[in-house]
CSV table of C-alpha atoms in Angstrom, one decimal:
chain,number,residue,atom,x,y,z
A,30,MET,CA,71.0,82.9,25.8
A,31,LYS,CA,73.3,82.9,22.8
A,32,SER,CA,74.4,79.5,21.6
A,33,SER,CA,77.6,78.7,19.8
A,34,SER,CA,78.2,75.8,17.5
A,35,LYS,CA,81.5,75.2,19.3
A,36,SER,CA,80.0,74.7,22.7
A,37,PHE,CA,76.5,73.6,21.8
A,38,LEU,CA,76.2,71.1,24.6
A,39,VAL,CA,76.1,73.9,27.3
A,40,PRO,CA,73.0,75.7,26.1
A,41,LEU,CA,71.5,72.3,25.0
A,42,PHE,CA,71.6,70.8,28.5
A,43,THR,CA,71.0,74.1,30.3
A,44,ILE,CA,67.6,74.3,28.6
A,45,ALA,CA,67.0,70.5,28.4
A,46,PHE,CA,67.6,69.6,32.0
A,47,PRO,CA,64.4,71.1,33.6
A,48,ILE,CA,62.4,69.6,30.7
A,49,ILE,CA,64.1,66.2,31.1
A,50,LEU,CA,63.5,66.2,34.9
A,51,GLN,CA,59.8,67.2,34.3
A,52,ASP,CA,59.2,64.5,31.7
A,53,PHE,CA,61.1,61.9,33.6
A,54,LEU,CA,59.1,62.4,36.8
A,55,SER,CA,55.9,62.4,34.8
A,56,SER,CA,56.9,59.1,33.1
A,57,PHE,CA,58.1,57.6,36.5
A,58,VAL,CA,54.7,58.4,38.1
A,59,ASN,CA,52.9,56.9,35.0
A,60,MET,CA,54.9,53.8,35.6
A,61,LEU,CA,53.9,53.8,39.2
A,62,ASP,CA,50.3,54.1,38.0
A,63,THR,CA,50.8,51.1,35.9
A,64,ILE,CA,52.4,49.2,38.7
A,65,MET,CA,49.5,50.1,41.1
A,66,VAL,CA,46.8,49.3,38.6
A,67,GLY,CA,48.8,46.1,37.7
A,68,GLN,CA,48.1,44.8,41.2
A,69,LEU,CA,44.4,44.6,40.1
A,70,GLY,CA,45.2,42.3,37.1
A,71,ALA,CA,45.8,42.3,33.4
A,72,VAL,CA,42.2,43.3,32.5
A,73,ASP,CA,42.6,46.6,34.5
A,74,ILE,CA,46.0,47.3,33.0
A,75,ALA,CA,44.5,46.9,29.5
A,76,ALA,CA,41.4,49.0,30.5
A,77,VAL,CA,43.4,51.9,31.8
A,78,GLY,CA,45.9,51.7,28.9
A,79,LEU,CA,43.2,51.8,26.3
A,80,GLY,CA,41.2,54.4,28.3
A,81,ASN,CA,44.3,56.6,28.1
A,82,GLN,CA,44.5,56.2,24.3
A,83,LEU,CA,41.9,58.9,23.7
A,84,PHE,CA,43.8,61.2,26.1
A,85,PHE,CA,47.0,60.3,24.2
A,86,VAL,CA,45.5,61.4,20.9
A,87,MET,CA,44.0,64.6,22.5
A,88,SER,CA,47.3,65.4,24.2
A,89,LEU,CA,49.2,65.2,21.0
A,90,GLY,CA,46.7,67.6,19.4
A,91,VAL,CA,47.3,70.0,22.3
A,92,PHE,CA,51.1,69.5,21.9
A,93,GLY,CA,50.6,70.2,18.2
A,94,ILE,CA,48.9,73.5,19.0
A,95,ALA,CA,51.7,74.3,21.4
A,96,SER,CA,54.4,73.2,19.0
A,97,GLY,CA,53.0,75.4,16.3
A,98,GLY,CA,52.9,78.3,18.8
A,99,GLN,CA,56.5,77.7,19.9
A,100,ILE,CA,57.8,78.2,16.3
A,101,PHE,CA,56.5,81.8,16.6
A,102,ILE,CA,57.4,82.4,20.2
A,103,ALA,CA,61.0,81.2,19.9
A,104,GLN,CA,61.6,83.5,17.0
A,105,TYR,CA,59.7,86.4,18.5
A,106,TRP,CA,61.7,85.9,21.7
A,107,GLY,CA,64.9,86.3,19.7
A,108,LYS,CA,63.5,89.6,18.4
A,109,LYS,CA,62.1,90.5,21.9
A,110,ASP,CA,58.7,91.1,20.3
A,111,ILE,CA,56.6,90.7,23.5
A,112,LYS,CA,53.2,91.7,22.0
A,113,SER,CA,53.4,89.0,19.4
A,114,ILE,CA,54.4,86.5,22.0
A,115,ASN,CA,51.2,87.3,24.0
A,116,LYS,CA,49.1,87.1,20.8
A,117,THR,CA,50.6,83.7,20.1
A,118,THR,CA,49.9,82.4,23.6
A,119,GLY,CA,46.3,83.6,23.3
A,120,MET,CA,45.9,81.6,20.1
A,121,MET,CA,47.3,78.5,21.8
A,122,LEU,CA,44.9,78.9,24.7
A,123,LYS,CA,41.8,79.4,22.5
A,124,LEU,CA,42.6,76.4,20.2
A,125,SER,CA,43.6,74.2,23.2
A,126,LEU,CA,40.4,74.9,25.1
A,127,CYS,CA,38.2,74.2,22.0
A,128,PHE,CA,40.1,70.9,21.4
A,129,THR,CA,40.0,69.6,24.9
A,130,VAL,CA,36.3,70.4,25.4
A,131,LEU,CA,35.5,68.4,22.3
A,132,PHE,CA,37.5,65.4,23.5
A,133,ALA,CA,36.2,65.6,27.1
A,134,THR,CA,32.6,65.7,25.7
A,135,VAL,CA,33.2,62.6,23.5
A,136,SER,CA,34.9,60.7,26.4
A,137,ILE,CA,32.0,61.4,28.8
A,138,LEU,CA,29.1,60.7,26.3
A,139,PHE,CA,30.5,57.9,24.1
A,140,PRO,CA,33.3,56.1,26.0
A,141,GLU,CA,32.2,52.5,25.0
A,142,PHE,CA,32.2,53.5,21.3
A,143,CYS,CA,35.7,55.0,21.6
A,144,LEU,CA,37.1,52.0,23.3
A,145,SER,CA,35.5,49.5,20.9
A,146,ILE,CA,37.8,50.9,18.2
A,147,TYR,CA,40.8,49.4,20.2
A,148,SER,CA,39.4,46.2,21.7
A,149,LYS,CA,36.6,43.7,21.4
A,150,ASP,CA,37.0,42.4,24.9
A,151,GLN,CA,33.7,43.6,26.6
A,152,GLU,CA,35.1,43.5,30.1
A,153,VAL,CA,38.0,45.7,29.1
A,154,ILE,CA,35.7,48.1,27.3
A,155,THR,CA,33.3,48.3,30.3
A,156,ARG,CA,36.1,48.9,32.8
A,157,GLY,CA,37.8,51.4,30.5
A,158,ALA,CA,34.6,53.4,30.0
A,159,GLN,CA,34.2,53.8,33.7
A,160,TYR,CA,37.7,55.2,33.9
A,161,LEU,CA,37.3,57.4,30.9
A,162,ARG,CA,34.1,59.2,32.1
A,163,VAL,CA,35.8,60.2,35.4
A,164,VAL,CA,39.2,61.3,34.0
A,165,ALA,CA,37.8,63.4,31.1
A,166,PRO,CA,37.4,66.7,32.9
A,167,SER,CA,41.1,66.8,33.5
A,168,TYR,CA,41.6,67.4,29.7
A,169,LEU,CA,40.6,71.1,30.0
A,170,PHE,CA,43.2,71.8,32.7
A,171,PHE,CA,45.8,69.9,30.7
A,172,GLY,CA,45.2,72.2,27.7
A,173,ILE,CA,45.6,75.3,29.8
A,174,ASN,CA,48.8,74.0,31.4
A,175,VAL,CA,50.5,73.0,28.2
A,176,SER,CA,49.8,76.4,26.5
A,177,PHE,CA,51.2,78.4,29.4
A,178,ALA,CA,54.1,75.9,30.1
A,179,SER,CA,55.1,76.0,26.4
A,180,SER,CA,55.2,79.8,26.4
A,181,CYS,CA,57.2,79.8,29.6
A,182,ARG,CA,59.8,77.4,28.2
A,183,ASN,CA,60.2,79.3,24.9
A,184,THR,CA,60.8,82.6,26.8
A,185,GLU,CA,63.4,80.8,28.9
A,186,HIS,CA,61.4,80.6,32.1
A,187,LEU,CA,62.0,76.9,32.6
A,188,LYS,CA,61.8,76.5,36.3
A,189,LEU,CA,58.0,77.1,36.8
A,190,PRO,CA,56.7,74.4,34.5
A,191,ALA,CA,59.2,71.9,36.1
A,192,VAL,CA,58.0,72.8,39.6
A,193,ALA,CA,54.4,72.5,38.5
A,194,THR,CA,54.9,69.0,37.0
A,195,ILE,CA,57.0,67.8,39.9
A,196,THR,CA,54.3,68.9,42.4
A,197,SER,CA,51.6,67.3,40.2
A,198,VAL,CA,53.3,64.0,39.7
A,199,PHE,CA,54.1,63.4,43.3
A,200,LEU,CA,50.5,64.4,44.3
A,201,ASN,CA,49.2,62.1,41.6
A,202,ALA,CA,51.3,59.2,43.0
A,203,ILE,CA,50.1,59.7,46.6
A,204,LEU,CA,46.5,60.1,45.6
A,205,ASN,CA,46.7,57.1,43.3
A,206,TYR,CA,47.8,54.9,46.2
A,207,LEU,CA,45.1,56.3,48.5
A,208,PHE,CA,42.2,56.1,46.1
A,209,ILE,CA,43.1,52.8,44.3
A,210,PHE,CA,43.8,50.7,47.4
A,211,GLY,CA,42.0,52.7,50.1
A,212,VAL,CA,43.1,53.4,53.7
A,213,ASN,CA,42.4,51.3,56.7
A,214,ILE,CA,43.6,52.3,60.2
A,215,GLY,CA,43.0,50.0,63.0
A,216,GLY,CA,40.4,48.0,61.1
A,217,VAL,CA,38.5,51.3,60.3
A,218,GLN,CA,38.1,52.2,56.7
A,219,ILE,CA,39.2,55.8,56.3
A,220,ILE,CA,39.2,55.9,52.5
A,221,LYS,CA,37.3,53.4,50.3
A,222,ALA,CA,39.3,51.5,47.7
A,223,TYR,CA,38.0,52.7,44.3
A,224,GLY,CA,40.4,50.8,42.0
A,225,ILE,CA,40.9,52.3,38.5
A,226,ILE,CA,38.2,55.0,39.3
A,227,GLY,CA,40.5,56.1,42.1
A,228,ALA,CA,43.3,56.4,39.6
A,229,ALA,CA,41.1,58.7,37.4
A,230,VAL,CA,40.2,60.9,40.4
A,231,ALA,CA,43.9,61.3,41.3
A,232,THR,CA,44.7,62.3,37.7
A,233,VAL,CA,41.9,65.0,37.7
A,234,VAL,CA,43.1,66.6,41.0
A,235,SER,CA,46.8,66.6,40.0
A,236,ARG,CA,46.1,68.2,36.6
A,237,ILE,CA,44.0,71.0,38.2
A,238,ILE,CA,46.9,71.7,40.7
A,239,GLU,CA,49.5,71.7,37.9
A,240,ALA,CA,47.5,74.2,35.8
A,241,LEU,CA,47.0,76.5,38.8
A,242,ILE,CA,50.7,76.5,39.6
A,243,VAL,CA,51.8,77.4,36.0
A,244,VAL,CA,49.2,80.1,35.4
A,245,GLY,CA,49.3,81.6,38.9
A,246,GLY,CA,53.1,81.4,39.0
A,247,SER,CA,53.4,83.2,35.7
A,248,TYR,CA,51.4,86.2,37.0
A,249,ALA,CA,53.0,86.1,40.4
A,250,HIS,CA,56.5,86.4,38.9
A,251,LYS,CA,55.3,88.8,36.2
A,252,TYR,CA,56.7,86.9,33.3
A,253,VAL,CA,56.4,88.4,29.8
A,254,ILE,CA,53.5,85.9,29.0
A,255,ALA,CA,51.5,87.2,32.0
A,256,ALA,CA,49.5,89.7,29.9
A,257,PRO,CA,46.0,91.0,30.5
A,258,PHE,CA,43.5,88.4,29.3
A,259,LYS,CA,42.2,90.8,26.6
A,260,GLU,CA,45.6,90.6,24.9
A,261,PHE,CA,45.2,86.8,24.7
A,262,PHE,CA,41.8,87.0,23.1
A,263,GLY,CA,42.3,89.8,20.6
A,264,ALA,CA,44.3,89.1,17.4
A,265,ASP,CA,44.1,90.7,14.0
A,266,LYS,CA,43.1,88.6,11.0
A,267,GLY,CA,46.5,88.9,9.4
A,268,PHE,CA,48.1,87.3,12.4
A,269,ILE,CA,45.5,84.6,12.6
A,270,SER,CA,46.1,83.7,9.0
A,271,LYS,CA,49.9,83.7,9.4
A,272,TYR,CA,49.6,81.5,12.6
A,273,LEU,CA,47.3,79.0,11.0
A,274,LYS,CA,49.4,78.7,7.9
A,275,ILE,CA,52.4,77.5,9.9
A,276,SER,CA,50.6,75.9,12.9
A,277,LEU,CA,47.8,73.9,11.1
A,278,PRO,CA,50.2,71.4,9.5
A,279,VAL,CA,51.7,70.9,13.0
A,280,LEU,CA,48.3,70.2,14.5
A,281,VAL,CA,47.3,67.9,11.7
A,282,ASN,CA,50.7,66.2,12.1
A,283,GLU,CA,50.3,65.6,15.8
A,284,LEU,CA,46.7,64.3,15.4
A,285,LEU,CA,47.5,61.9,12.6
A,286,TRP,CA,50.8,60.7,14.3
A,287,GLY,CA,49.0,60.4,17.6
A,288,SER,CA,46.1,58.5,16.0
A,289,GLY,CA,48.7,56.2,14.4
A,290,ILE,CA,50.4,55.5,17.7
A,291,SER,CA,47.0,54.9,19.1
A,292,MET,CA,46.3,52.5,16.3
A,293,GLN,CA,49.4,50.5,17.3
A,294,SER,CA,47.7,49.8,20.6
A,295,SER,CA,44.6,48.7,18.7
A,296,ILE,CA,46.6,46.4,16.6
A,297,PHE,CA,48.1,44.7,19.6
A,298,ALA,CA,44.8,44.7,21.4
A,299,HIS,CA,43.4,42.6,18.5
A,300,SER,CA,46.3,40.2,19.2
A,301,GLY,CA,44.8,39.6,22.6
A,302,THR,CA,44.4,41.1,26.1
A,303,LEU,CA,47.7,39.6,27.3
A,304,VAL,CA,49.6,41.1,24.4
A,305,ILE,CA,48.2,44.7,24.9
A,306,ALA,CA,48.9,44.4,28.6
A,307,SER,CA,52.6,43.5,27.9
A,308,PHE,CA,52.8,46.3,25.3
A,309,ASN,CA,51.5,48.8,27.9
A,310,ILE,CA,54.1,47.6,30.4
A,311,MET,CA,56.9,48.0,27.9
A,312,ASN,CA,55.8,51.6,27.1
A,313,SER,CA,55.7,52.5,30.8
A,314,ILE,CA,59.3,51.2,31.3
A,315,SER,CA,60.8,52.6,28.1
A,316,ASN,CA,59.3,56.0,28.8
A,317,LEU,CA,61.6,56.3,31.8
A,318,VAL,CA,64.5,56.8,29.5
A,319,TYR,CA,62.8,58.5,26.5
A,320,PRO,CA,62.4,61.9,28.4
A,321,ILE,CA,66.2,62.5,28.0
A,322,CYS,CA,65.8,62.5,24.2
A,323,LEU,CA,62.5,64.3,24.4
A,324,GLY,CA,64.0,67.1,26.6
A,325,CYS,CA,67.0,67.5,24.3
A,326,GLY,CA,64.7,67.7,21.3
A,327,ASN,CA,62.5,70.4,22.8
A,328,ALA,CA,65.6,72.3,23.9
A,329,THR,CA,66.8,72.0,20.3
A,330,ALA,CA,63.6,73.6,19.1
A,331,ILE,CA,64.0,76.5,21.5
A,332,ILE,CA,67.7,77.1,20.6
A,333,ILE,CA,67.2,76.7,16.8
A,334,GLY,CA,64.1,79.0,16.8
A,335,LYS,CA,65.8,81.7,18.8
A,336,THR,CA,69.0,81.5,16.7
A,337,ILE,CA,66.9,82.0,13.5
A,338,GLY,CA,65.0,84.8,15.1
A,339,GLU,CA,68.4,86.5,15.9
A,340,GLY,CA,69.3,86.3,12.2
A,341,GLN,CA,72.1,83.7,12.7
A,342,THR,CA,70.9,81.3,9.9
A,343,GLU,CA,74.3,79.7,9.2
A,344,GLU,CA,74.8,79.1,13.0
A,345,ALA,CA,71.3,77.5,13.1
A,346,LYS,CA,72.2,75.1,10.3
A,347,ILE,CA,75.4,74.0,12.1
A,348,LEU,CA,73.7,73.6,15.4
A,349,ALA,CA,70.8,71.5,13.9
A,350,LYS,CA,73.2,68.9,12.5
A,351,LYS,CA,75.4,68.7,15.6
A,352,GLN,CA,72.4,68.4,18.0
A,353,CYS,CA,70.6,65.8,15.8
A,354,GLY,CA,73.7,63.7,15.6
A,355,PHE,CA,74.6,64.0,19.3
A,356,ILE,CA,71.1,63.1,20.5
A,357,ALA,CA,70.9,60.1,18.1
A,358,LEU,CA,74.2,58.8,19.4
A,359,MET,CA,73.2,59.3,23.0
A,360,ALA,CA,70.0,57.4,22.4
A,361,PHE,CA,71.9,54.5,21.0
A,362,PHE,CA,73.5,53.9,24.4
A,363,LEU,CA,70.4,54.8,26.3
A,364,GLY,CA,68.5,52.1,24.4
A,365,PHE,CA,70.7,49.5,26.0
A,366,LEU,CA,69.8,50.8,29.5
A,367,ILE,CA,66.2,49.9,28.9
A,368,MET,CA,66.9,46.2,28.4
A,369,PRO,CA,68.1,45.3,32.0
A,370,MET,CA,64.9,46.9,33.3
A,371,ALA,CA,63.0,43.8,32.0
A,372,LYS,CA,64.5,41.8,34.9
A,373,LEU,CA,62.5,43.9,37.4
A,374,MET,CA,59.1,43.2,35.9
A,375,PRO,CA,58.3,40.0,37.8
A,376,PHE,CA,58.8,41.8,41.1
A,377,ILE,CA,56.5,44.8,40.3
A,378,PHE,CA,53.7,43.5,38.1
A,379,LYS,CA,51.2,41.0,39.3
A,380,VAL,CA,50.5,39.5,35.9
A,381,GLU,CA,50.9,36.2,34.1
A,382,ALA,CA,54.4,34.9,33.3
A,383,GLU,CA,53.4,35.0,29.6
A,384,VAL,CA,52.8,38.8,29.9
A,385,ILE,CA,56.3,39.3,31.5
A,386,SER,CA,57.9,37.2,28.7
A,387,MET,CA,56.2,39.2,25.9
A,388,ALA,CA,57.0,42.5,27.6
A,389,THR,CA,60.7,41.5,27.8
A,390,ILE,CA,60.8,40.9,24.1
A,391,PHE,CA,59.0,44.2,23.4
A,392,ILE,CA,61.6,46.1,25.6
A,393,ILE,CA,64.6,44.6,23.8
A,394,MET,CA,63.2,45.5,20.4
A,395,ARG,CA,62.4,49.0,21.6
A,396,GLY,CA,65.9,49.5,23.0
A,397,LEU,CA,67.4,48.5,19.6
A,398,ILE,CA,65.4,51.0,17.7
A,399,PHE,CA,65.7,53.9,20.3
A,400,SER,CA,68.3,56.0,18.4
A,401,PHE,CA,66.0,56.1,15.3
A,402,ASP,CA,63.1,57.4,17.4
A,403,ALA,CA,65.4,60.0,19.0
A,404,PHE,CA,66.7,61.3,15.7
A,405,ASN,CA,63.2,61.5,14.3
A,406,MET,CA,61.8,63.4,17.3
A,407,THR,CA,64.8,65.8,17.3
A,408,SER,CA,64.7,66.5,13.5
A,409,VAL,CA,60.9,66.9,13.2
A,410,VAL,CA,60.2,68.8,16.5
A,411,GLY,CA,63.5,70.4,17.2
A,412,VAL,CA,64.7,71.4,13.7
A,413,PHE,CA,62.1,71.2,10.9
A,414,ARG,CA,59.3,72.8,12.9
A,415,SER,CA,61.4,75.5,14.5
A,416,GLY,CA,62.7,76.3,11.1
A,417,GLY,CA,59.2,76.7,9.7
A,418,ASP,CA,59.3,73.6,7.5
A,419,THR,CA,56.0,72.3,8.9
A,420,LEU,CA,54.6,70.8,5.7
A,421,PHE,CA,57.6,68.5,5.2
A,422,ALA,CA,57.6,67.6,8.9
A,423,LEU,CA,53.9,66.6,8.4
A,424,PHE,CA,54.8,64.4,5.4
A,425,MET,CA,57.7,62.8,7.1
A,426,ASP,CA,56.0,62.1,10.4
A,427,VAL,CA,52.7,60.8,9.1
A,428,GLY,CA,53.5,59.3,5.7
A,429,PHE,CA,55.6,56.3,6.7
A,430,MET,CA,53.2,55.5,9.6
A,431,TRP,CA,49.9,55.5,7.7
A,432,LEU,CA,51.2,54.3,4.3
A,433,LEU,CA,53.7,51.7,5.5
A,434,ALA,CA,53.8,50.6,9.2
A,435,LEU,CA,50.1,50.5,10.1
A,436,PRO,CA,49.0,48.6,6.9
A,437,LEU,CA,51.8,46.1,7.5
A,438,GLY,CA,50.7,45.8,11.2
A,439,TRP,CA,47.1,45.2,10.4
A,440,LEU,CA,48.0,42.6,7.7
A,441,ALA,CA,50.3,40.9,10.2
A,442,VAL,CA,47.5,40.5,12.7
A,443,LEU,CA,44.4,40.0,10.6
A,444,VAL,CA,45.7,38.3,7.5
A,445,TRP,CA,49.1,36.7,8.2
A,446,HIS,CA,48.4,35.9,11.8
A,447,LEU,CA,52.0,36.5,12.8
A,448,PRO,CA,53.4,36.3,16.4
A,449,PHE,CA,53.4,39.6,18.4
A,450,TRP,CA,57.1,40.2,17.9
A,451,ALA,CA,56.8,39.9,14.1
A,452,VAL,CA,53.9,42.4,14.2
A,453,TYR,CA,56.1,44.8,16.1
A,454,LEU,CA,58.8,44.4,13.5
A,455,CYS,CA,56.2,45.6,10.9
A,456,ILE,CA,55.5,48.6,13.1
A,457,LEU,CA,59.2,49.4,13.4
A,458,THR,CA,59.6,49.9,9.7
A,459,GLU,CA,58.3,53.5,10.2
A,460,PRO,CA,61.1,55.0,12.4
A,461,ILE,CA,63.9,53.4,10.2
A,462,CYS,CA,62.5,54.7,6.9
A,463,LYS,CA,61.7,58.1,8.4
A,464,SER,CA,65.3,58.5,9.7
A,465,ILE,CA,66.7,58.0,6.2
A,466,VAL,CA,64.5,60.7,4.7
A,467,GLY,CA,65.1,63.0,7.7
A,468,ILE,CA,68.9,62.9,7.3
A,469,ILE,CA,68.6,63.8,3.6
A,470,ARG,CA,66.3,66.8,4.5
A,471,LEU,CA,68.5,67.9,7.4
A,472,PHE,CA,71.6,68.2,5.2
A,473,SER,CA,69.8,69.9,2.3
A,474,ASN,CA,69.2,72.9,4.6
A,475,LYS,CA,65.8,73.5,2.9
A,476,TRP,CA,64.0,73.4,6.3
A,477,LEU,CA,65.2,76.8,7.4
A,478,ARG,CA,62.7,79.7,6.9
A,479,ARG,CA,62.5,83.0,8.8
A,480,LEU,CA,58.9,83.8,9.7
């Protein structure tokens, strides 16, 4: 699919739409999960939210592995180098499996310790640990799915990952309802109500199904990534060294960035259980809109990487600036769509009025900063990484978070004892400062490197 700077919106949305649909449905079902768990009370919302923090860090590590791989796959696809695509997919699978096994083991054996990092509320820790032990096996299937789905997307097979996710999220929603609340027919209990444990079981089943669809579908349709398994697990030392040189900064980037986002939850958890509950509600609602920008950013990575692989470096520079500007402008208007959603919260969450009030303020603040988030995601993931500028992307993504926003956030909670909205203002210094540096790097054109 050749892209033109004069009509960049056509290839952008052609590639982005299946990704947007996939991520939107996933976010929508995550919100349904929060609504269902919300019927159980603020403690269970906080427990599941914090229980998912370890998955969040793990998932970003897996996405980091996949993002590193997609830098190669997109450029190899531009050259039609199928053998190298399969070697890259194999590297992604091996690293993802090692990573997810590690996190699953820690989640099963030491859940209380992991959750104590985020909260001192013993009831939240106990409930979250129960959830974490059950949901942990799903991590392995998540890693397999992300590796294959990323390879599918970057070789322009977009339909299969979307179908897999759509199937998974609807199955997850149905199983959540059945297992959280149980089923009684005519006074006879058909399925017992398991509460948040039921939500964990539903997640495990849906992720297994999603992985089976992506892997099985790839081989059934004979996609280029459907190679014999020996090709996945055999790579020369030269390729491994080249892969790690580019991909390792991406993995470190995602881990440190994900840990930083996770630390934000810890900061608000230290502000109180009601504050972290409202923060989780805000995230579930704002994430309904964010997939539009996320999908466009991932599409940008595919387009820019392929354009560089085809040798069209000047075209890639023009497309990068146009797509970053367009997505940031689009996000500016999308941010205002989030705010009216706050009016719906009293009808769908069975929580205290104070939680609803705080979540409303969180949502308004998130909406106002949305265009900065969108630009940063597009420039880092869509442009700098696909251009091979992974070390600068690491500096930009992690530096402002760990050296500025998180220290200010902890000071705001533990030393200055500021209200929750002022704490959030401290956290939001990161996307604003990062955008300024990102714009300078984008227009310098120093990010573009052929692999």
